[in-house]
Amino acid sequence: RPIRFAGLLLPVAAAPAPAQVAAVVSIESDYRLRGYSLSGGDPTAAASLYYDHPGGFYAAGSAVALVDGPDLLSFQANAGFARRLSPQLTVDAGILRSEYLESSSRAAAAHYTEIYAGLATRHFASRIYFSPDYFQSGMETLYGEVEGTTELGRDWRLTGHLGALAYLGSAPAR
């Protein structure tokens, strides 16, 4: 009977996967958002879950907490759609929601929603984000970013990020 059971599993294992699910757990020396520390310079731990459908839909969620304390700092969720235009070029668009909780390193809770669109190649990616409520109601912003990556060796990559935030109205007091 075990041989028949294994024979039943073989066709399932050989079938193409309908979607990809991934989970990542990481530790960072400082939780930063667009150049500003959100953890007060303290180390954080993050857990993320990703879902990619072969048709182009994707979704992700993550949570970040301080390593040395019980403070949960943030939740993020995003969903979007990606389409390969050629073997070298992919376009995507989506929506991102970020929630930052009141904690010992952050005085007050805050949140924002962004819609985004971008282009990606094997070594470069760029996106532009629009938020109608960046950390406060009515605070419209645009954020542009460019990222690059190169392989330094087997299982080693160097990644760089450059971004700029622009307020579409008057900028808030720092």
PDB file of C-alpha atoms in Angstrom:
ATOM      1  CA  ARG A   1       0.000   0.000   0.000  1.00  0.00           C
ATOM      2  CA  PRO A   2       2.737   2.560   0.657  1.00  0.00           C
ATOM      3  CA  ILE A   3       3.895   2.165  -2.954  1.00  0.00           C
ATOM      4  CA  ARG A   4       0.411   2.944  -4.298  1.00  0.00           C
ATOM      5  CA  PHE A   5       0.145   5.946  -2.014  1.00  0.00           C
ATOM      6  CA  ALA A   6       3.502   7.285  -3.255  1.00  0.00           C
ATOM      7  CA  GLY A   7       2.352   6.713  -6.814  1.00  0.00           C
ATOM      8  CA  LEU A   8      -0.705   8.882  -6.178  1.00  0.00           C
ATOM      9  CA  LEU A   9       1.455  11.753  -4.905  1.00  0.00           C
ATOM     10  CA  LEU A  10       3.898  11.744  -7.815  1.00  0.00           C
ATOM     11  CA  PRO A  11       1.529  13.362 -10.385  1.00  0.00           C
ATOM     12  CA  VAL A  12       0.627  16.076  -7.860  1.00  0.00           C
ATOM     13  CA  ALA A  13       4.289  16.847  -7.179  1.00  0.00           C
ATOM     14  CA  ALA A  14       5.036  17.062 -10.908  1.00  0.00           C
ATOM     15  CA  ALA A  15       2.156  19.491 -11.620  1.00  0.00           C
ATOM     16  CA  PRO A  16       3.055  23.189 -11.875  1.00  0.00           C
ATOM     17  CA  ALA A  17       2.419  25.109  -8.680  1.00  0.00           C
ATOM     18  CA  PRO A  18      -0.656  27.348  -8.930  1.00  0.00           C
ATOM     19  CA  ALA A  19       0.861  29.996  -6.624  1.00  0.00           C
ATOM     20  CA  GLN A  20       3.898  30.730  -4.504  1.00  0.00           C
ATOM     21  CA  VAL A  21       3.791  31.410  -0.774  1.00  0.00           C
ATOM     22  CA  ALA A  22       6.844  32.594   1.156  1.00  0.00           C
ATOM     23  CA  ALA A  23       7.537  33.583   4.738  1.00  0.00           C
ATOM     24  CA  VAL A  24      10.473  35.650   5.992  1.00  0.00           C
ATOM     25  CA  VAL A  25      11.628  36.347   9.545  1.00  0.00           C
ATOM     26  CA  SER A  26      14.342  38.955  10.007  1.00  0.00           C
ATOM     27  CA  ILE A  27      16.168  41.016  12.619  1.00  0.00           C
ATOM     28  CA  GLU A  28      17.312  44.566  11.872  1.00  0.00           C
ATOM     29  CA  SER A  29      19.581  46.856  13.886  1.00  0.00           C
ATOM     30  CA  ASP A  30      17.123  49.782  13.403  1.00  0.00           C
ATOM     31  CA  TYR A  31      13.636  49.969  11.880  1.00  0.00           C
ATOM     32  CA  ARG A  32      13.776  52.842   9.399  1.00  0.00           C
ATOM     33  CA  LEU A  33      11.209  54.365   7.083  1.00  0.00           C
ATOM     34  CA  ARG A  34      12.448  56.714   4.371  1.00  0.00           C
ATOM     35  CA  GLY A  35      15.483  57.752   6.358  1.00  0.00           C
ATOM     36  CA  TYR A  36      13.849  58.087   9.800  1.00  0.00           C
ATOM     37  CA  SER A  37      14.129  55.630  12.677  1.00  0.00           C
ATOM     38  CA  LEU A  38      10.779  54.286  13.854  1.00  0.00           C
ATOM     39  CA  SER A  39      12.326  52.155  16.583  1.00  0.00           C
ATOM     40  CA  GLY A  40      14.374  54.851  18.319  1.00  0.00           C
ATOM     41  CA  GLY A  41      17.563  53.179  17.093  1.00  0.00           C
ATOM     42  CA  ASP A  42      16.651  49.899  18.806  1.00  0.00           C
ATOM     43  CA  PRO A  43      16.797  46.513  17.032  1.00  0.00           C
ATOM     44  CA  THR A  44      13.577  45.005  15.689  1.00  0.00           C
ATOM     45  CA  ALA A  45      12.265  41.641  14.555  1.00  0.00           C
ATOM     46  CA  ALA A  46       9.944  41.328  11.566  1.00  0.00           C
ATOM     47  CA  ALA A  47       7.751  38.573  10.184  1.00  0.00           C
ATOM     48  CA  SER A  48       6.404  38.747   6.631  1.00  0.00           C
ATOM     49  CA  LEU A  49       4.164  36.548   4.527  1.00  0.00           C
ATOM     50  CA  TYR A  50       4.013  36.784   0.698  1.00  0.00           C
ATOM     51  CA  TYR A  51       1.636  35.330  -1.880  1.00  0.00           C
ATOM     52  CA  ASP A  52       2.269  35.393  -5.659  1.00  0.00           C
ATOM     53  CA  HIS A  53      -0.275  34.046  -8.134  1.00  0.00           C
ATOM     54  CA  PRO A  54       0.936  33.035 -11.625  1.00  0.00           C
ATOM     55  CA  GLY A  55      -1.743  35.312 -13.137  1.00  0.00           C
ATOM     56  CA  GLY A  56       0.050  38.369 -11.707  1.00  0.00           C
ATOM     57  CA  PHE A  57      -1.839  39.079  -8.467  1.00  0.00           C
ATOM     58  CA  TYR A  58       0.275  39.370  -5.323  1.00  0.00           C
ATOM     59  CA  ALA A  59      -0.302  40.182  -1.659  1.00  0.00           C
ATOM     60  CA  ALA A  60       1.903  40.567   1.392  1.00  0.00           C
ATOM     61  CA  GLY A  61       1.638  41.323   5.077  1.00  0.00           C
ATOM     62  CA  SER A  62       4.213  42.049   7.757  1.00  0.00           C
ATOM     63  CA  ALA A  63       4.532  42.925  11.430  1.00  0.00           C
ATOM     64  CA  VAL A  64       7.498  44.545  13.199  1.00  0.00           C
ATOM     65  CA  ALA A  65       8.253  44.495  16.948  1.00  0.00           C
ATOM     66  CA  LEU A  66      11.098  45.644  19.191  1.00  0.00           C
ATOM     67  CA  VAL A  67      13.559  42.841  20.005  1.00  0.00           C
ATOM     68  CA  ASP A  68      14.120  43.940  23.632  1.00  0.00           C
ATOM     69  CA  GLY A  69      10.501  44.583  24.545  1.00  0.00           C
ATOM     70  CA  PRO A  70       6.931  43.660  23.903  1.00  0.00           C
ATOM     71  CA  ASP A  71       6.232  46.736  21.758  1.00  0.00           C
ATOM     72  CA  LEU A  72       4.622  45.909  18.429  1.00  0.00           C
ATOM     73  CA  LEU A  73       5.592  48.799  16.136  1.00  0.00           C
ATOM     74  CA  SER A  74       3.779  48.259  12.860  1.00  0.00           C
ATOM     75  CA  PHE A  75       1.636  46.246  10.497  1.00  0.00           C
ATOM     76  CA  GLN A  76       1.775  46.566   6.728  1.00  0.00           C
ATOM     77  CA  ALA A  77      -0.365  44.989   4.038  1.00  0.00           C
ATOM     78  CA  ASN A  78      -0.233  45.401   0.298  1.00  0.00           C
ATOM     79  CA  ALA A  79      -1.832  43.916  -2.769  1.00  0.00           C
ATOM     80  CA  GLY A  80      -1.124  44.474  -6.416  1.00  0.00           C
ATOM     81  CA  PHE A  81      -0.816  43.135  -9.906  1.00  0.00           C
ATOM     82  CA  ALA A  82       2.378  42.549 -11.920  1.00  0.00           C
ATOM     83  CA  ARG A  83       2.645  41.896 -15.655  1.00  0.00           C
ATOM     84  CA  ARG A  84       5.769  40.880 -17.557  1.00  0.00           C
ATOM     85  CA  LEU A  85       6.025  43.074 -20.664  1.00  0.00           C
ATOM     86  CA  SER A  86       9.111  41.264 -21.960  1.00  0.00           C
ATOM     87  CA  PRO A  87      11.660  38.806 -20.564  1.00  0.00           C
ATOM     88  CA  GLN A  88      13.580  41.813 -19.199  1.00  0.00           C
ATOM     89  CA  LEU A  89      10.785  44.192 -18.064  1.00  0.00           C
ATOM     90  CA  THR A  90       7.915  43.904 -15.566  1.00  0.00           C
ATOM     91  CA  VAL A  91       5.314  46.534 -14.662  1.00  0.00           C
ATOM     92  CA  ASP A  92       3.286  46.483 -11.449  1.00  0.00           C
ATOM     93  CA  ALA A  93       0.711  48.555  -9.566  1.00  0.00           C
ATOM     94  CA  GLY A  94      -0.939  48.186  -6.192  1.00  0.00           C
ATOM     95  CA  ILE A  95      -2.051  49.588  -2.881  1.00  0.00           C
ATOM     96  CA  LEU A  96      -0.180  49.619   0.438  1.00  0.00           C
ATOM     97  CA  ARG A  97      -1.555  50.220   3.937  1.00  0.00           C
ATOM     98  CA  SER A  98       0.790  50.960   6.855  1.00  0.00           C
ATOM     99  CA  GLU A  99      -0.260  51.095  10.514  1.00  0.00           C
ATOM    100  CA  TYR A 100       2.171  52.333  13.164  1.00  0.00           C
ATOM    101  CA  LEU A 101       1.165  51.641  16.750  1.00  0.00           C
ATOM    102  CA  GLU A 102       1.787  53.752  19.830  1.00  0.00           C
ATOM    103  CA  SER A 103       4.884  52.395  21.579  1.00  0.00           C
ATOM    104  CA  SER A 104       7.773  53.417  23.789  1.00  0.00           C
ATOM    105  CA  SER A 105       9.763  54.505  20.723  1.00  0.00           C
ATOM    106  CA  ARG A 106       6.846  56.275  18.989  1.00  0.00           C
ATOM    107  CA  ALA A 107       4.725  58.877  20.771  1.00  0.00           C
ATOM    108  CA  ALA A 108       1.464  58.303  18.900  1.00  0.00           C
ATOM    109  CA  ALA A 109      -0.224  55.898  16.546  1.00  0.00           C
ATOM    110  CA  ALA A 110      -0.279  56.840  12.865  1.00  0.00           C
ATOM    111  CA  HIS A 111      -1.178  55.340   9.505  1.00  0.00           C
ATOM    112  CA  TYR A 112      -1.272  55.985   5.777  1.00  0.00           C
ATOM    113  CA  THR A 113      -2.357  54.430   2.513  1.00  0.00           C
ATOM    114  CA  GLU A 114      -0.408  54.602  -0.752  1.00  0.00           C
ATOM    115  CA  ILE A 115      -1.156  53.597  -4.308  1.00  0.00           C
ATOM    116  CA  TYR A 116       1.873  52.824  -6.451  1.00  0.00           C
ATOM    117  CA  ALA A 117       3.089  51.906  -9.913  1.00  0.00           C
ATOM    118  CA  GLY A 118       6.510  50.742 -11.019  1.00  0.00           C
ATOM    119  CA  LEU A 119       8.863  49.084 -13.473  1.00  0.00           C
ATOM    120  CA  ALA A 120      11.435  46.386 -12.755  1.00  0.00           C
ATOM    121  CA  THR A 121      14.276  44.687 -14.581  1.00  0.00           C
ATOM    122  CA  ARG A 122      16.633  42.024 -13.307  1.00  0.00           C
ATOM    123  CA  HIS A 123      18.951  44.563 -11.639  1.00  0.00           C
ATOM    124  CA  PHE A 124      16.867  47.742 -11.228  1.00  0.00           C
ATOM    125  CA  ALA A 125      13.389  48.667 -10.005  1.00  0.00           C
ATOM    126  CA  SER A 126      11.593  51.976  -9.643  1.00  0.00           C
ATOM    127  CA  ARG A 127       8.232  52.940  -8.193  1.00  0.00           C
ATOM    128  CA  ILE A 128       6.225  56.055  -7.542  1.00  0.00           C
ATOM    129  CA  TYR A 129       3.792  56.174  -4.613  1.00  0.00           C
ATOM    130  CA  PHE A 130       0.928  58.590  -3.958  1.00  0.00           C
ATOM    131  CA  SER A 131      -0.581  58.995  -0.487  1.00  0.00           C
ATOM    132  CA  PRO A 132      -3.639  61.152   0.256  1.00  0.00           C
ATOM    133  CA  ASP A 133      -3.071  60.856   4.030  1.00  0.00           C
ATOM    134  CA  TYR A 134       0.651  60.488   4.774  1.00  0.00           C
ATOM    135  CA  PHE A 135       0.715  60.193   8.591  1.00  0.00           C
ATOM    136  CA  GLN A 136      -2.167  62.682   8.871  1.00  0.00           C
ATOM    137  CA  SER A 137      -5.448  63.363   7.116  1.00  0.00           C
ATOM    138  CA  GLY A 138      -5.160  65.479   3.969  1.00  0.00           C
ATOM    139  CA  MET A 139      -1.328  65.333   3.824  1.00  0.00           C
ATOM    140  CA  GLU A 140      -0.783  64.393   0.150  1.00  0.00           C
ATOM    141  CA  THR A 141       2.644  63.129  -0.857  1.00  0.00           C
ATOM    142  CA  LEU A 142       4.539  61.575  -3.730  1.00  0.00           C
ATOM    143  CA  TYR A 143       7.443  59.245  -3.028  1.00  0.00           C
ATOM    144  CA  GLY A 144       9.758  58.027  -5.768  1.00  0.00           C
ATOM    145  CA  GLU A 145      12.349  55.299  -5.373  1.00  0.00           C
ATOM    146  CA  VAL A 146      14.989  53.503  -7.408  1.00  0.00           C
ATOM    147  CA  GLU A 147      16.616  50.281  -6.250  1.00  0.00           C
ATOM    148  CA  GLY A 148      19.510  48.368  -7.706  1.00  0.00           C
ATOM    149  CA  THR A 149      21.045  44.998  -6.996  1.00  0.00           C
ATOM    150  CA  THR A 150      24.079  43.117  -8.218  1.00  0.00           C
ATOM    151  CA  GLU A 151      25.319  39.640  -7.459  1.00  0.00           C
ATOM    152  CA  LEU A 152      28.685  39.672  -5.686  1.00  0.00           C
ATOM    153  CA  GLY A 153      29.048  35.899  -5.562  1.00  0.00           C
ATOM    154  CA  ARG A 154      27.082  32.762  -4.896  1.00  0.00           C
ATOM    155  CA  ASP A 155      24.266  33.666  -2.461  1.00  0.00           C
ATOM    156  CA  TRP A 156      25.635  37.226  -1.954  1.00  0.00           C
ATOM    157  CA  ARG A 157      24.022  40.378  -3.338  1.00  0.00           C
ATOM    158  CA  LEU A 158      24.626  44.086  -2.893  1.00  0.00           C
ATOM    159  CA  THR A 159      21.455  46.200  -2.886  1.00  0.00           C
ATOM    160  CA  GLY A 160      21.074  49.984  -2.924  1.00  0.00           C
ATOM    161  CA  HIS A 161      18.039  52.232  -2.478  1.00  0.00           C
ATOM    162  CA  LEU A 162      17.513  55.901  -3.328  1.00  0.00           C
ATOM    163  CA  GLY A 163      14.242  57.681  -2.611  1.00  0.00           C
ATOM    164  CA  ALA A 164      12.725  61.160  -2.380  1.00  0.00           C
ATOM    165  CA  LEU A 165       9.527  62.316  -0.670  1.00  0.00           C
ATOM    166  CA  ALA A 166       7.634  65.404  -1.888  1.00  0.00           C
ATOM    167  CA  TYR A 167       4.679  67.057  -0.132  1.00  0.00           C
ATOM    168  CA  LEU A 168       2.030  68.203  -2.598  1.00  0.00           C
ATOM    169  CA  GLY A 169       0.745  70.869  -0.198  1.00  0.00           C
ATOM    170  CA  SER A 170       2.516  72.545   2.664  1.00  0.00           C
ATOM    171  CA  ALA A 171       4.939  70.263   4.507  1.00  0.00           C
ATOM    172  CA  PRO A 172       4.157  69.502   8.147  1.00  0.00           C
ATOM    173  CA  ALA A 173       6.312  70.844  10.963  1.00  0.00           C
ATOM    174  CA  ARG A 174       9.179  68.421  11.600  1.00  0.00           C
TER     175      ARG A 174
END
